[in-house]
């Protein structure tokens, strides 16, 4: 007998019928002799609806109250799923994050899980019940409800699996695995049987929303066997593998993109030691995370230009801070662009193969796509391009690296 944690996302629990279908799948797993803990998201669209209600009252809702509100979405689905399981003849109990004691820090709307008390869950499992746990939510030291950031139910599931030492954590969603890129953008994207943990971490951090980045981090830290599967179709899904070698021997595992990027530039700042710190210090003090950074080589020797990217939600804040800094530094000008996106190629195979970057740049040039910024690491190359070229860029790279079904492995 093994212990399996299954997570079902919003679309998978989007209607009563779908919740009943989930109950059937859970019951089948239990009938095979496994203990099952189920983590569920809110019904699809519900979290957005609740955020919309909050914003209609307060454009920037009080974070604590927003958490009280948006945590309700998952409370609905745990109860409905537990009822559907009972109706299907499968004993079940539902618990909110605070009942299970999913303890988090107090960073409302983006809390991090500290620890989980699995005792109550274990008692139910031993009594033969399926345990249904609300994803996305936890409780801080003072008993406040917290939420884990968008897509956070993935993290709840992996953290539950880690705490209970589950044999596998299965993420059921509306695609049947991790693809070479988002199949909504490139219909020829190919499902991967396996992806290495490192690649999945990069894909998630570079914008692939199929798994929340923190879920992948947790899986790595606690070595939780993780699989992404479809709630609608049977299949093996994609295994996030901890083995370093890429079984498919491809140089590129996939293409990730992040749509919610923005770029800021300060022109004509003094070219002196400490300038980067003077510009970025106030940005980080304003709690804005900076992603890519480029400092130009000053042409006149006295001044230079400095560009960095931030999340589009932070654009207005960052622009305000940067303008104040620019004035202090007597910089010439501050400019910004919110219509940019980041495309990234990811693959552990890049380590041992040269020429990936030039092939990437060539493919984009062929389509007339101008590259605005570049950043590289051992296993990824990212470029910033204009938003209007997102789909064209993804498809061009997908083609150039032969990632589609039947394209085979490029030499
Ligand atoms: P859930 O509600 O089940 O958590 P999400 O919408 O959060 O589902 O994640 C699944 C979606 O992730 C898919 O519908 C797909 O559009 C998107 N996606 C982005 N990149 C990828 C990828 N590389 N492989 C598979 N799906 C991806
Ligand atoms: N319901 C939350 C969201 O929409 C959490 C999740 O679905 O993972 O972001
Ligand atoms: Mg999700």
PDB file of C-alpha atoms in Angstrom, residues 224-396:
ATOM      1  CA  UNK A 224       9.115  14.343  -3.527  1.00  0.00           C
ATOM      2  CA  UNK A 225       8.396  12.235  -6.609  1.00  0.00           C
ATOM      3  CA  UNK A 226       6.237  14.560  -8.708  1.00  0.00           C
ATOM      4  CA  UNK A 227       4.087  13.853 -11.755  1.00  0.00           C
ATOM      5  CA  UNK A 228       1.836  16.081 -13.884  1.00  0.00           C
ATOM      6  CA  UNK A 229      -1.201  14.331 -15.392  1.00  0.00           C
ATOM      7  CA  UNK A 230      -4.581  15.015 -16.985  1.00  0.00           C
ATOM      8  CA  UNK A 231      -7.782  14.826 -14.956  1.00  0.00           C
ATOM      9  CA  UNK A 232      -9.689  14.080 -18.117  1.00  0.00           C
ATOM     10  CA  UNK A 233      -7.596  11.433 -19.843  1.00  0.00           C
ATOM     11  CA  UNK A 234      -5.747   8.413 -18.493  1.00  0.00           C
ATOM     12  CA  UNK A 235      -2.027   8.352 -19.097  1.00  0.00           C
ATOM     13  CA  UNK A 236       1.390   8.404 -17.512  1.00  0.00           C
ATOM     14  CA  UNK A 237       1.741  12.192 -17.625  1.00  0.00           C
ATOM     15  CA  UNK A 238       5.174  13.710 -17.112  1.00  0.00           C
ATOM     16  CA  UNK A 239       7.536  12.639 -14.352  1.00  0.00           C
ATOM     17  CA  UNK A 240       9.763  15.300 -12.811  1.00  0.00           C
ATOM     18  CA  UNK A 241      12.913  13.246 -12.606  1.00  0.00           C
ATOM     19  CA  UNK A 242      15.747  13.720 -10.158  1.00  0.00           C
ATOM     20  CA  UNK A 243      18.161  11.946 -12.434  1.00  0.00           C
ATOM     21  CA  UNK A 244      20.510  14.340 -14.105  1.00  0.00           C
ATOM     22  CA  UNK A 245      20.660  12.660 -17.493  1.00  0.00           C
ATOM     23  CA  UNK A 246      18.032  13.709 -19.972  1.00  0.00           C
ATOM     24  CA  UNK A 247      16.511  10.478 -21.196  1.00  0.00           C
ATOM     25  CA  UNK A 248      15.329  12.038 -24.422  1.00  0.00           C
ATOM     26  CA  UNK A 249      18.840  13.242 -25.208  1.00  0.00           C
ATOM     27  CA  UNK A 250      17.512  16.560 -26.384  1.00  0.00           C
ATOM     28  CA  UNK A 251      19.502  19.689 -25.882  1.00  0.00           C
ATOM     29  CA  UNK A 252      16.403  21.724 -25.242  1.00  0.00           C
ATOM     30  CA  UNK A 253      13.631  20.544 -22.932  1.00  0.00           C
ATOM     31  CA  UNK A 254      11.306  23.395 -23.679  1.00  0.00           C
ATOM     32  CA  UNK A 255      10.451  27.016 -24.178  1.00  0.00           C
ATOM     33  CA  UNK A 256       9.030  29.123 -21.372  1.00  0.00           C
ATOM     34  CA  UNK A 257       7.667  32.625 -21.604  1.00  0.00           C
ATOM     35  CA  UNK A 258       6.614  35.315 -19.185  1.00  0.00           C
ATOM     36  CA  UNK A 259       4.068  37.811 -20.427  1.00  0.00           C
ATOM     37  CA  UNK A 260       3.943  40.056 -17.396  1.00  0.00           C
ATOM     38  CA  UNK A 261       7.283  41.782 -17.790  1.00  0.00           C
ATOM     39  CA  UNK A 262       8.216  45.458 -17.951  1.00  0.00           C
ATOM     40  CA  UNK A 263      11.496  47.213 -18.650  1.00  0.00           C
ATOM     41  CA  UNK A 264      12.932  50.415 -17.187  1.00  0.00           C
ATOM     42  CA  UNK A 265      15.960  52.364 -18.339  1.00  0.00           C
ATOM     43  CA  UNK A 266      17.844  55.229 -16.815  1.00  0.00           C
ATOM     44  CA  UNK A 267      19.971  57.094 -19.355  1.00  0.00           C
ATOM     45  CA  UNK A 268      23.082  59.113 -18.712  1.00  0.00           C
ATOM     46  CA  UNK A 269      24.003  58.117 -15.166  1.00  0.00           C
ATOM     47  CA  UNK A 270      27.572  58.731 -13.924  1.00  0.00           C
ATOM     48  CA  UNK A 271      29.748  55.738 -14.813  1.00  0.00           C
ATOM     49  CA  UNK A 272      31.228  55.146 -11.346  1.00  0.00           C
ATOM     50  CA  UNK A 273      31.682  52.300  -8.861  1.00  0.00           C
ATOM     51  CA  UNK A 274      28.536  51.744  -6.816  1.00  0.00           C
ATOM     52  CA  UNK A 275      26.129  53.020  -9.443  1.00  0.00           C
ATOM     53  CA  UNK A 276      24.228  49.735  -9.771  1.00  0.00           C
ATOM     54  CA  UNK A 277      23.685  49.672  -6.051  1.00  0.00           C
ATOM     55  CA  UNK A 278      22.518  53.291  -6.018  1.00  0.00           C
ATOM     56  CA  UNK A 279      19.933  52.524  -8.699  1.00  0.00           C
ATOM     57  CA  UNK A 280      18.741  49.108  -7.553  1.00  0.00           C
ATOM     58  CA  UNK A 281      18.972  49.605  -3.773  1.00  0.00           C
ATOM     59  CA  UNK A 282      15.870  51.836  -3.601  1.00  0.00           C
ATOM     60  CA  UNK A 283      14.023  49.477  -5.973  1.00  0.00           C
ATOM     61  CA  UNK A 284      14.557  46.507  -3.680  1.00  0.00           C
ATOM     62  CA  UNK A 285      13.708  48.644  -0.646  1.00  0.00           C
ATOM     63  CA  UNK A 286      10.358  49.257  -2.346  1.00  0.00           C
ATOM     64  CA  UNK A 287       9.929  45.438  -2.364  1.00  0.00           C
ATOM     65  CA  UNK A 288      10.203  45.212  -6.122  1.00  0.00           C
ATOM     66  CA  UNK A 289      12.044  42.208  -7.471  1.00  0.00           C
ATOM     67  CA  UNK A 290      14.413  42.867 -10.334  1.00  0.00           C
ATOM     68  CA  UNK A 291      14.965  40.206 -12.970  1.00  0.00           C
ATOM     69  CA  UNK A 292      17.332  40.998 -15.851  1.00  0.00           C
ATOM     70  CA  UNK A 293      19.907  43.753 -15.594  1.00  0.00           C
ATOM     71  CA  UNK A 294      22.011  45.322 -18.330  1.00  0.00           C
ATOM     72  CA  UNK A 295      24.520  48.118 -17.924  1.00  0.00           C
ATOM     73  CA  UNK A 296      25.800  49.554 -21.182  1.00  0.00           C
ATOM     74  CA  UNK A 297      29.408  50.418 -21.747  1.00  0.00           C
ATOM     75  CA  UNK A 298      29.389  54.200 -21.599  1.00  0.00           C
ATOM     76  CA  UNK A 299      30.394  55.701 -24.951  1.00  0.00           C
ATOM     77  CA  UNK A 300      31.690  58.965 -23.550  1.00  0.00           C
ATOM     78  CA  UNK A 301      33.452  57.389 -20.584  1.00  0.00           C
ATOM     79  CA  UNK A 302      31.628  59.622 -18.122  1.00  0.00           C
ATOM     80  CA  UNK A 303      28.077  58.335 -18.212  1.00  0.00           C
ATOM     81  CA  UNK A 304      26.318  55.057 -18.889  1.00  0.00           C
ATOM     82  CA  UNK A 305      22.798  53.659 -19.410  1.00  0.00           C
ATOM     83  CA  UNK A 306      21.249  51.114 -17.092  1.00  0.00           C
ATOM     84  CA  UNK A 307      18.273  48.862 -17.917  1.00  0.00           C
ATOM     85  CA  UNK A 308      16.412  46.297 -15.828  1.00  0.00           C
ATOM     86  CA  UNK A 309      13.171  44.351 -15.916  1.00  0.00           C
ATOM     87  CA  UNK A 310      10.488  43.923 -13.252  1.00  0.00           C
ATOM     88  CA  UNK A 311       7.099  42.278 -13.032  1.00  0.00           C
ATOM     89  CA  UNK A 312       4.501  44.397 -14.823  1.00  0.00           C
ATOM     90  CA  UNK A 313       2.502  44.725 -11.581  1.00  0.00           C
ATOM     91  CA  UNK A 314       5.477  46.540 -10.072  1.00  0.00           C
ATOM     92  CA  UNK A 315       6.067  48.837 -13.056  1.00  0.00           C
ATOM     93  CA  UNK A 316       4.402  51.964 -11.667  1.00  0.00           C
ATOM     94  CA  UNK A 317       6.113  51.627  -8.287  1.00  0.00           C
ATOM     95  CA  UNK A 318       9.497  50.977  -9.894  1.00  0.00           C
ATOM     96  CA  UNK A 319       9.105  53.925 -12.281  1.00  0.00           C
ATOM     97  CA  UNK A 320       8.353  56.295  -9.406  1.00  0.00           C
ATOM     98  CA  UNK A 321      11.367  55.094  -7.418  1.00  0.00           C
ATOM     99  CA  UNK A 322      13.660  55.231 -10.445  1.00  0.00           C
ATOM    100  CA  UNK A 323      12.623  58.788 -11.324  1.00  0.00           C
ATOM    101  CA  UNK A 324      13.484  59.920  -7.797  1.00  0.00           C
ATOM    102  CA  UNK A 325      16.886  58.175  -7.986  1.00  0.00           C
ATOM    103  CA  UNK A 326      17.557  59.633 -11.441  1.00  0.00           C
ATOM    104  CA  UNK A 327      17.035  63.113 -10.087  1.00  0.00           C
ATOM    105  CA  UNK A 328      19.432  62.490  -7.212  1.00  0.00           C
ATOM    106  CA  UNK A 329      22.067  61.165  -9.623  1.00  0.00           C
ATOM    107  CA  UNK A 330      21.463  63.939 -12.169  1.00  0.00           C
ATOM    108  CA  UNK A 331      20.715  61.322 -14.813  1.00  0.00           C
ATOM    109  CA  UNK A 332      19.578  62.481 -18.244  1.00  0.00           C
ATOM    110  CA  UNK A 333      16.306  60.559 -18.632  1.00  0.00           C
ATOM    111  CA  UNK A 334      14.165  57.662 -17.445  1.00  0.00           C
ATOM    112  CA  UNK A 335      12.236  55.560 -19.969  1.00  0.00           C
ATOM    113  CA  UNK A 336      10.041  52.494 -19.609  1.00  0.00           C
ATOM    114  CA  UNK A 337       8.270  49.882 -21.686  1.00  0.00           C
ATOM    115  CA  UNK A 338       5.441  47.687 -20.438  1.00  0.00           C
ATOM    116  CA  UNK A 339       4.882  45.854 -23.698  1.00  0.00           C
ATOM    117  CA  UNK A 340       7.681  43.368 -23.489  1.00  0.00           C
ATOM    118  CA  UNK A 341       7.831  39.627 -22.852  1.00  0.00           C
ATOM    119  CA  UNK A 342      10.586  37.201 -21.970  1.00  0.00           C
ATOM    120  CA  UNK A 343      11.183  34.032 -23.979  1.00  0.00           C
ATOM    121  CA  UNK A 344      13.499  31.375 -22.610  1.00  0.00           C
ATOM    122  CA  UNK A 345      15.047  28.185 -23.921  1.00  0.00           C
ATOM    123  CA  UNK A 346      15.625  25.626 -21.171  1.00  0.00           C
ATOM    124  CA  UNK A 347      17.639  22.417 -21.235  1.00  0.00           C
ATOM    125  CA  UNK A 348      20.331  20.678 -19.242  1.00  0.00           C
ATOM    126  CA  UNK A 349      21.713  19.543 -22.607  1.00  0.00           C
ATOM    127  CA  UNK A 350      22.812  23.125 -23.257  1.00  0.00           C
ATOM    128  CA  UNK A 351      25.691  22.582 -20.868  1.00  0.00           C
ATOM    129  CA  UNK A 352      27.474  20.336 -23.284  1.00  0.00           C
ATOM    130  CA  UNK A 353      26.454  21.915 -26.588  1.00  0.00           C
ATOM    131  CA  UNK A 354      27.722  25.143 -28.039  1.00  0.00           C
ATOM    132  CA  UNK A 355      25.852  27.141 -30.633  1.00  0.00           C
ATOM    133  CA  UNK A 356      22.429  27.060 -29.007  1.00  0.00           C
ATOM    134  CA  UNK A 357      22.403  30.824 -28.457  1.00  0.00           C
ATOM    135  CA  UNK A 358      23.387  31.662 -32.016  1.00  0.00           C
ATOM    136  CA  UNK A 359      20.748  29.308 -33.374  1.00  0.00           C
ATOM    137  CA  UNK A 360      18.191  30.996 -31.133  1.00  0.00           C
ATOM    138  CA  UNK A 361      19.178  34.493 -32.253  1.00  0.00           C
ATOM    139  CA  UNK A 362      19.206  33.433 -35.886  1.00  0.00           C
ATOM    140  CA  UNK A 363      15.685  31.992 -35.639  1.00  0.00           C
ATOM    141  CA  UNK A 364      14.363  35.208 -34.132  1.00  0.00           C
ATOM    142  CA  UNK A 365      16.199  37.379 -36.670  1.00  0.00           C
ATOM    143  CA  UNK A 366      14.707  35.376 -39.522  1.00  0.00           C
ATOM    144  CA  UNK A 367      11.272  36.462 -38.309  1.00  0.00           C
ATOM    145  CA  UNK A 368      12.384  40.082 -37.947  1.00  0.00           C
ATOM    146  CA  UNK A 369      12.118  39.933 -34.154  1.00  0.00           C
ATOM    147  CA  UNK A 370      14.377  42.410 -32.417  1.00  0.00           C
ATOM    148  CA  UNK A 371      16.070  41.176 -29.231  1.00  0.00           C
ATOM    149  CA  UNK A 372      16.055  43.876 -26.554  1.00  0.00           C
ATOM    150  CA  UNK A 373      17.887  42.082 -23.736  1.00  0.00           C
ATOM    151  CA  UNK A 374      19.668  38.764 -23.297  1.00  0.00           C
ATOM    152  CA  UNK A 375      20.558  36.765 -20.228  1.00  0.00           C
ATOM    153  CA  UNK A 376      22.067  33.328 -19.985  1.00  0.00           C
ATOM    154  CA  UNK A 377      22.881  30.673 -17.434  1.00  0.00           C
ATOM    155  CA  UNK A 378      24.251  27.154 -17.761  1.00  0.00           C
ATOM    156  CA  UNK A 379      20.885  25.675 -18.690  1.00  0.00           C
ATOM    157  CA  UNK A 380      18.840  28.558 -20.064  1.00  0.00           C
ATOM    158  CA  UNK A 381      18.948  31.476 -22.475  1.00  0.00           C
ATOM    159  CA  UNK A 382      16.382  34.235 -22.073  1.00  0.00           C
ATOM    160  CA  UNK A 383      15.607  37.119 -24.400  1.00  0.00           C
ATOM    161  CA  UNK A 384      13.319  40.095 -23.971  1.00  0.00           C
ATOM    162  CA  UNK A 385      11.309  40.944 -27.075  1.00  0.00           C
ATOM    163  CA  UNK A 386       8.275  43.083 -27.939  1.00  0.00           C
ATOM    164  CA  UNK A 387       5.016  41.635 -26.679  1.00  0.00           C
ATOM    165  CA  UNK A 388       3.474  41.511 -30.146  1.00  0.00           C
ATOM    166  CA  UNK A 389       6.030  38.901 -31.222  1.00  0.00           C
ATOM    167  CA  UNK A 390       5.365  36.444 -28.402  1.00  0.00           C
ATOM    168  CA  UNK A 391       3.534  33.747 -30.369  1.00  0.00           C
ATOM    169  CA  UNK A 392       5.685  34.152 -33.469  1.00  0.00           C
ATOM    170  CA  UNK A 393       8.825  33.936 -31.327  1.00  0.00           C
ATOM    171  CA  UNK A 394       7.706  30.821 -29.449  1.00  0.00           C
ATOM    172  CA  UNK A 395       6.778  29.033 -32.664  1.00  0.00           C
ATOM    173  CA  UNK A 396       9.966  30.102 -34.439  1.00  0.00           C
TER     174      UNK A 396
END
